[in-house]
mmCIF file of C-alpha atoms in Angstrom:
data_model
loop_
_atom_site.group_PDB
_atom_site.id
_atom_site.type_symbol
_atom_site.label_atom_id
_atom_site.label_comp_id
_atom_site.label_asym_id
_atom_site.label_seq_id
_atom_site.Cartn_x
_atom_site.Cartn_y
_atom_site.Cartn_z
ATOM 1 C CA GLY U 1067 61.774 -44.627 49.598
ATOM 2 C CA ALA U 1068 59.937 -43.518 46.445
ATOM 3 C CA VAL U 1069 59.483 -46.919 44.869
ATOM 4 C CA VAL U 1070 57.341 -47.446 41.802
ATOM 5 C CA SER U 1071 56.329 -50.889 40.639
ATOM 6 C CA GLN U 1072 54.824 -52.120 37.398
ATOM 7 C CA HIS U 1073 52.888 -55.253 36.708
ATOM 8 C CA PRO U 1074 53.349 -57.333 34.711
ATOM 9 C CA SER U 1075 57.041 -57.024 33.911
ATOM 10 C CA TRP U 1076 56.416 -58.663 30.569
ATOM 11 C CA VAL U 1077 53.380 -59.812 28.638
ATOM 12 C CA ILE U 1078 52.761 -61.587 25.357
ATOM 13 C CA CYS U 1079 49.359 -61.343 23.757
ATOM 14 C CA LYS U 1080 47.602 -62.103 20.516
ATOM 15 C CA SER U 1081 46.764 -59.406 18.025
ATOM 16 C CA GLY U 1082 43.347 -57.892 18.689
ATOM 17 C CA THR U 1083 43.324 -58.476 22.421
ATOM 18 C CA SER U 1084 43.605 -55.843 25.139
ATOM 19 C CA VAL U 1085 46.343 -55.660 27.724
ATOM 20 C CA LYS U 1086 46.337 -53.797 31.025
ATOM 21 C CA ILE U 1087 49.530 -52.586 32.687
ATOM 22 C CA GLU U 1088 49.512 -51.393 36.287
ATOM 23 C CA CYS U 1089 51.752 -48.766 37.806
ATOM 24 C CA ARG U 1090 51.860 -48.396 41.581
ATOM 25 C CA SER U 1091 53.640 -46.016 43.912
ATOM 26 C CA LEU U 1092 54.489 -48.154 46.916
ATOM 27 C CA ASP U 1093 55.507 -45.671 49.567
ATOM 28 C CA PHE U 1094 54.291 -42.264 48.492
ATOM 29 C CA GLN U 1095 51.236 -40.609 47.045
ATOM 30 C CA ALA U 1096 51.547 -40.080 43.334
ATOM 31 C CA THR U 1097 49.504 -37.035 42.415
ATOM 32 C CA THR U 1098 50.810 -37.270 38.879
ATOM 33 C CA MET U 1099 51.766 -40.302 36.829
ATOM 34 C CA PHE U 1100 53.396 -40.458 33.451
ATOM 35 C CA TRP U 1101 53.440 -43.146 30.799
ATOM 36 C CA TYR U 1102 56.370 -43.507 28.431
ATOM 37 C CA ARG U 1103 57.030 -45.767 25.491
ATOM 38 C CA GLN U 1104 60.448 -46.905 24.392
ATOM 39 C CA PHE U 1105 61.250 -48.551 21.088
ATOM 40 C CA PRO U 1106 64.395 -50.681 20.812
ATOM 41 C CA LYS U 1107 67.574 -48.625 20.937
ATOM 42 C CA GLN U 1108 65.600 -45.400 21.182
ATOM 43 C CA SER U 1109 64.826 -42.884 23.849
ATOM 44 C CA LEU U 1110 61.703 -42.645 25.926
ATOM 45 C CA MET U 1111 58.737 -40.873 24.449
ATOM 46 C CA LEU U 1112 56.116 -39.425 26.742
ATOM 47 C CA MET U 1113 52.680 -40.785 25.877
ATOM 48 C CA ALA U 1114 50.483 -39.135 28.464
ATOM 49 C CA THR U 1115 50.310 -37.437 31.819
ATOM 50 C CA SER U 1116 47.606 -38.205 34.343
ATOM 51 C CA ASN U 1117 46.622 -36.462 37.526
ATOM 52 C CA GLU U 1118 44.723 -38.369 40.174
ATOM 53 C CA GLY U 1119 41.016 -38.133 39.583
ATOM 54 C CA SER U 1120 41.342 -36.355 36.237
ATOM 55 C CA LYS U 1121 41.424 -37.378 32.625
ATOM 56 C CA ALA U 1122 44.850 -38.010 31.180
ATOM 57 C CA THR U 1123 46.521 -35.497 28.895
ATOM 58 C CA TYR U 1124 47.886 -37.212 25.814
ATOM 59 C CA GLU U 1125 50.861 -36.132 23.758
ATOM 60 C CA GLN U 1126 50.330 -35.297 20.144
ATOM 61 C CA GLY U 1127 50.069 -38.391 17.996
ATOM 62 C CA VAL U 1128 49.057 -40.736 20.807
ATOM 63 C CA GLU U 1129 45.619 -42.262 20.301
ATOM 64 C CA LYS U 1130 43.630 -41.829 23.487
ATOM 65 C CA ASP U 1131 41.076 -44.437 22.470
ATOM 66 C CA LYS U 1132 43.793 -46.992 21.964
ATOM 67 C CA PHE U 1133 45.852 -46.255 25.049
ATOM 68 C CA LEU U 1134 43.368 -45.906 27.892
ATOM 69 C CA ILE U 1135 44.789 -44.436 31.053
ATOM 70 C CA ASN U 1136 43.107 -44.490 34.426
ATOM 71 C CA HIS U 1137 44.465 -42.825 37.560
ATOM 72 C CA ALA U 1138 41.724 -43.488 40.058
ATOM 73 C CA SER U 1139 43.795 -43.372 43.221
ATOM 74 C CA LEU U 1140 46.948 -41.746 44.530
ATOM 75 C CA THR U 1141 48.869 -44.995 44.284
ATOM 76 C CA LEU U 1142 47.632 -46.641 41.113
ATOM 77 C CA SER U 1143 47.490 -45.822 37.431
ATOM 78 C CA THR U 1144 46.678 -48.258 34.657
ATOM 79 C CA LEU U 1145 47.436 -48.240 30.952
ATOM 80 C CA THR U 1146 45.243 -50.415 28.779
ATOM 81 C CA VAL U 1147 46.367 -51.099 25.245
ATOM 82 C CA THR U 1148 43.151 -51.881 23.410
ATOM 83 C CA SER U 1149 43.013 -54.102 20.342
ATOM 84 C CA ALA U 1150 46.757 -54.506 20.396
ATOM 85 C CA HIS U 1151 48.680 -55.038 17.176
ATOM 86 C CA PRO U 1152 52.292 -56.041 16.554
ATOM 87 C CA GLU U 1153 53.311 -52.410 16.074
ATOM 88 C CA ASP U 1154 52.277 -51.778 19.689
ATOM 89 C CA SER U 1155 55.050 -54.088 20.850
ATOM 90 C CA SER U 1156 57.304 -51.931 22.946
ATOM 91 C CA PHE U 1157 58.723 -51.269 26.383
ATOM 92 C CA TYR U 1158 56.282 -49.234 28.458
ATOM 93 C CA ILE U 1159 57.577 -47.328 31.470
ATOM 94 C CA CYS U 1160 55.585 -45.379 34.015
ATOM 95 C CA SER U 1161 56.796 -42.760 36.421
ATOM 96 C CA ALA U 1162 55.199 -41.025 39.345
ATOM 97 C CA SER U 1163 55.660 -37.789 41.199
ATOM 98 C CA ASN U 1164 54.101 -36.070 44.153
ATOM 99 C CA GLN U 1165 53.400 -32.471 43.248
ATOM 100 C CA ARG U 1166 52.651 -31.694 46.871
ATOM 101 C CA ASP U 1167 56.316 -32.026 47.807
ATOM 102 C CA ARG U 1168 57.064 -29.155 45.435
ATOM 103 C CA THR U 1169 59.657 -30.971 43.397
ATOM 104 C CA ASP U 1170 59.365 -32.264 39.888
ATOM 105 C CA THR U 1171 61.210 -35.461 40.668
ATOM 106 C CA GLN U 1172 59.777 -38.405 38.811
ATOM 107 C CA TYR U 1173 60.341 -41.903 40.100
ATOM 108 C CA PHE U 1174 60.373 -44.539 37.387
ATOM 109 C CA GLY U 1175 58.965 -48.012 37.368
ATOM 110 C CA PRO U 1176 60.957 -50.980 36.058
ATOM 111 C CA GLY U 1177 59.009 -51.111 32.820
ATOM 112 C CA THR U 1178 56.740 -53.611 31.083
ATOM 113 C CA ARG U 1179 57.741 -55.315 27.878
ATOM 114 C CA LEU U 1180 54.744 -55.932 25.639
ATOM 115 C CA THR U 1181 54.992 -58.318 22.725
ATOM 116 C CA VAL U 1182 52.008 -58.607 20.433
ATOM 117 C CA LEU U 1183 51.983 -61.663 18.205
ATOM 118 C CA ALA W 357 60.499 -25.192 24.172
ATOM 119 C CA GLN W 358 63.279 -27.213 25.644
ATOM 120 C CA SER W 359 65.358 -29.979 24.186
ATOM 121 C CA VAL W 360 68.465 -31.970 24.870
ATOM 122 C CA THR W 361 71.094 -33.373 22.541
ATOM 123 C CA GLN W 362 73.392 -36.227 23.424
ATOM 124 C CA LEU W 363 76.363 -35.857 21.164
ATOM 125 C CA ASP W 364 77.431 -39.499 21.060
ATOM 126 C CA SER W 365 75.122 -42.437 20.437
ATOM 127 C CA HIS W 366 77.815 -44.880 21.533
ATOM 128 C CA VAL W 367 80.884 -44.532 23.729
ATOM 129 C CA SER W 368 83.364 -47.322 24.312
ATOM 130 C CA VAL W 369 86.007 -47.213 27.045
ATOM 131 C CA SER W 370 88.335 -49.647 28.717
ATOM 132 C CA GLU W 371 87.781 -50.641 32.308
ATOM 133 C CA GLY W 372 89.581 -48.267 34.633
ATOM 134 C CA THR W 373 89.707 -45.361 32.172
ATOM 135 C CA PRO W 374 87.666 -42.145 32.411
ATOM 136 C CA VAL W 375 84.150 -41.835 31.070
ATOM 137 C CA LEU W 376 82.753 -38.745 29.343
ATOM 138 C CA LEU W 377 79.175 -38.672 28.072
ATOM 139 C CA ARG W 378 78.263 -35.383 26.452
ATOM 140 C CA CYS W 379 74.974 -33.524 26.678
ATOM 141 C CA ASN W 380 73.899 -30.111 25.431
ATOM 142 C CA TYR W 381 70.561 -28.577 26.249
ATOM 143 C CA SER W 382 68.251 -25.870 25.059
ATOM 144 C CA SER W 383 65.810 -24.243 27.439
ATOM 145 C CA SER W 384 64.043 -20.936 27.736
ATOM 146 C CA TYR W 385 64.111 -21.087 31.504
ATOM 147 C CA SER W 386 66.563 -22.082 34.177
ATOM 148 C CA PRO W 387 66.563 -25.772 33.495
ATOM 149 C CA SER W 388 66.506 -28.747 35.746
ATOM 150 C CA LEU W 389 68.935 -31.277 34.277
ATOM 151 C CA SER W 390 69.329 -34.927 35.121
ATOM 152 C CA TRP W 391 71.145 -38.037 34.022
ATOM 153 C CA TYR W 392 69.458 -41.431 34.140
ATOM 154 C CA VAL W 393 70.929 -44.865 33.556
ATOM 155 C CA GLN W 394 69.071 -47.785 32.073
ATOM 156 C CA HIS W 395 70.417 -51.300 32.209
ATOM 157 C CA PRO W 396 69.112 -53.827 29.641
ATOM 158 C CA ASN W 397 65.406 -54.510 30.010
ATOM 159 C CA LYS W 398 65.278 -52.435 33.169
ATOM 160 C CA GLY W 399 63.644 -49.178 34.155
ATOM 161 C CA LEU W 400 65.432 -45.910 34.664
ATOM 162 C CA GLN W 401 67.571 -45.034 37.628
ATOM 163 C CA LEU W 402 68.390 -41.457 38.545
ATOM 164 C CA LEU W 403 72.143 -40.870 38.620
ATOM 165 C CA LEU W 404 72.147 -37.212 39.517
ATOM 166 C CA LYS W 405 70.181 -33.999 39.184
ATOM 167 C CA TYR W 406 71.069 -30.318 38.864
ATOM 168 C CA THR W 407 68.593 -27.803 40.258
ATOM 169 C CA SER W 408 70.449 -24.446 40.239
ATOM 170 C CA ALA W 409 72.486 -25.100 43.352
ATOM 171 C CA ALA W 410 76.146 -26.128 42.946
ATOM 172 C CA THR W 411 77.194 -26.391 39.310
ATOM 173 C CA LEU W 412 79.154 -29.568 39.974
ATOM 174 C CA VAL W 413 76.726 -32.301 40.870
ATOM 175 C CA LYS W 414 77.824 -35.568 42.397
ATOM 176 C CA GLY W 415 75.703 -38.633 41.850
ATOM 177 C CA ILE W 416 75.650 -42.302 42.626
ATOM 178 C CA ASN W 417 78.250 -44.881 41.576
ATOM 179 C CA GLY W 418 81.005 -42.269 41.296
ATOM 180 C CA PHE W 419 79.398 -40.253 38.516
ATOM 181 C CA GLU W 420 79.307 -36.489 38.434
ATOM 182 C CA ALA W 421 78.220 -33.797 36.022
ATOM 183 C CA GLU W 422 79.026 -30.131 35.633
ATOM 184 C CA PHE W 423 76.465 -27.553 34.580
ATOM 185 C CA LYS W 424 78.034 -24.963 32.275
ATOM 186 C CA LYS W 425 75.543 -22.298 31.360
ATOM 187 C CA SER W 426 77.876 -20.531 28.933
ATOM 188 C CA GLU W 427 78.264 -23.732 26.961
ATOM 189 C CA THR W 428 74.700 -25.005 27.610
ATOM 190 C CA SER W 429 76.272 -28.294 28.550
ATOM 191 C CA PHE W 430 75.797 -30.898 31.254
ATOM 192 C CA HIS W 431 78.376 -33.573 30.551
ATOM 193 C CA LEU W 432 78.506 -36.739 32.661
ATOM 194 C CA THR W 433 81.874 -37.998 33.844
ATOM 195 C CA LYS W 434 83.401 -40.756 35.923
ATOM 196 C CA PRO W 435 87.129 -41.040 36.691
ATOM 197 C CA SER W 436 87.355 -44.805 36.299
ATOM 198 C CA ALA W 437 84.918 -47.011 34.407
ATOM 199 C CA HIS W 438 83.713 -50.299 35.847
ATOM 200 C CA MET W 439 82.270 -53.203 33.900
ATOM 201 C CA SER W 440 78.951 -52.694 35.669
ATOM 202 C CA ASP W 441 78.713 -49.185 34.191
ATOM 203 C CA ALA W 442 77.872 -50.647 30.787
ATOM 204 C CA ALA W 443 74.349 -49.387 30.092
ATOM 205 C CA GLU W 444 72.306 -46.768 28.276
ATOM 206 C CA TYR W 445 72.509 -43.250 29.668
ATOM 207 C CA PHE W 446 69.925 -40.532 29.144
ATOM 208 C CA CYS W 447 70.322 -36.808 29.640
ATOM 209 C CA VAL W 448 67.047 -35.156 30.589
ATOM 210 C CA VAL W 449 65.944 -31.536 30.735
ATOM 211 C CA SER W 450 62.812 -30.771 32.672
ATOM 212 C CA ASP W 451 60.630 -27.862 33.589
ATOM 213 C CA ASP W 452 57.754 -28.591 35.968
ATOM 214 C CA ASN W 453 56.287 -31.798 34.569
ATOM 215 C CA ASP W 454 57.700 -31.482 31.083
ATOM 216 C CA MET W 455 60.609 -33.917 30.791
ATOM 217 C CA ARG W 456 62.509 -34.203 27.540
ATOM 218 C CA PHE W 457 64.876 -37.099 27.053
ATOM 219 C CA GLY W 458 67.965 -37.176 24.924
ATOM 220 C CA ALA W 459 68.367 -39.969 22.419
ATOM 221 C CA GLY W 460 70.619 -41.862 24.778
ATOM 222 C CA THR W 461 74.277 -42.884 24.786
ATOM 223 C CA ARG W 462 75.216 -46.515 24.986
ATOM 224 C CA LEU W 463 78.309 -47.015 27.127
ATOM 225 C CA THR W 464 80.390 -50.093 26.464
ATOM 226 C CA VAL W 465 83.159 -51.031 28.898
ATOM 227 C CA LYS W 466 85.900 -53.298 27.606
ATOM 228 C CA PRO W 467 87.883 -55.515 29.970
#
């Protein structure tokens, strides 16, 4: 149980275009979803936390207008990278947790590799 | 504020020999500590998690970690390395929804 999927697994786009990444919890209700970014050979950095039906809370230094996060349902959150540029190329990982089960266990998706040309 | 330090960025062992990946943490509260493994271009997989029960935590794939409060450590060990253990390992300290990742330790396993 507790499977999280991401789509697409990889995407290549031109500079200036927008890219949407989906994160789905397949067999549980994700009251909270998290978006992380990972640069090559570096650790994960939390970008934002979103609770279902609420606006996302962004970490310091993360541009909310550039990284749009929507968490409209208990099984789906989306991250849209708007007007992407080469420096946005990275590995994006989402995770999900169900706060109602009173644990802080986060279940991670497989990640999405974004390459901006 | 909480943080975690992984003392080695890269560890290399021979197949069949023991593995030790070191992690020290800093937390104002009783921490929840975890180890995750990440294979190339893959997501994270939870190896094990400490949540104030037994100090010696057994995880998947033969890994275990011991919580030592006096040393603020949570080192990951495995008695005998396998080629498939080659990956990036992250030590994580968490409190509620605040997860802080270590910088990661790359484990290389030589034949």
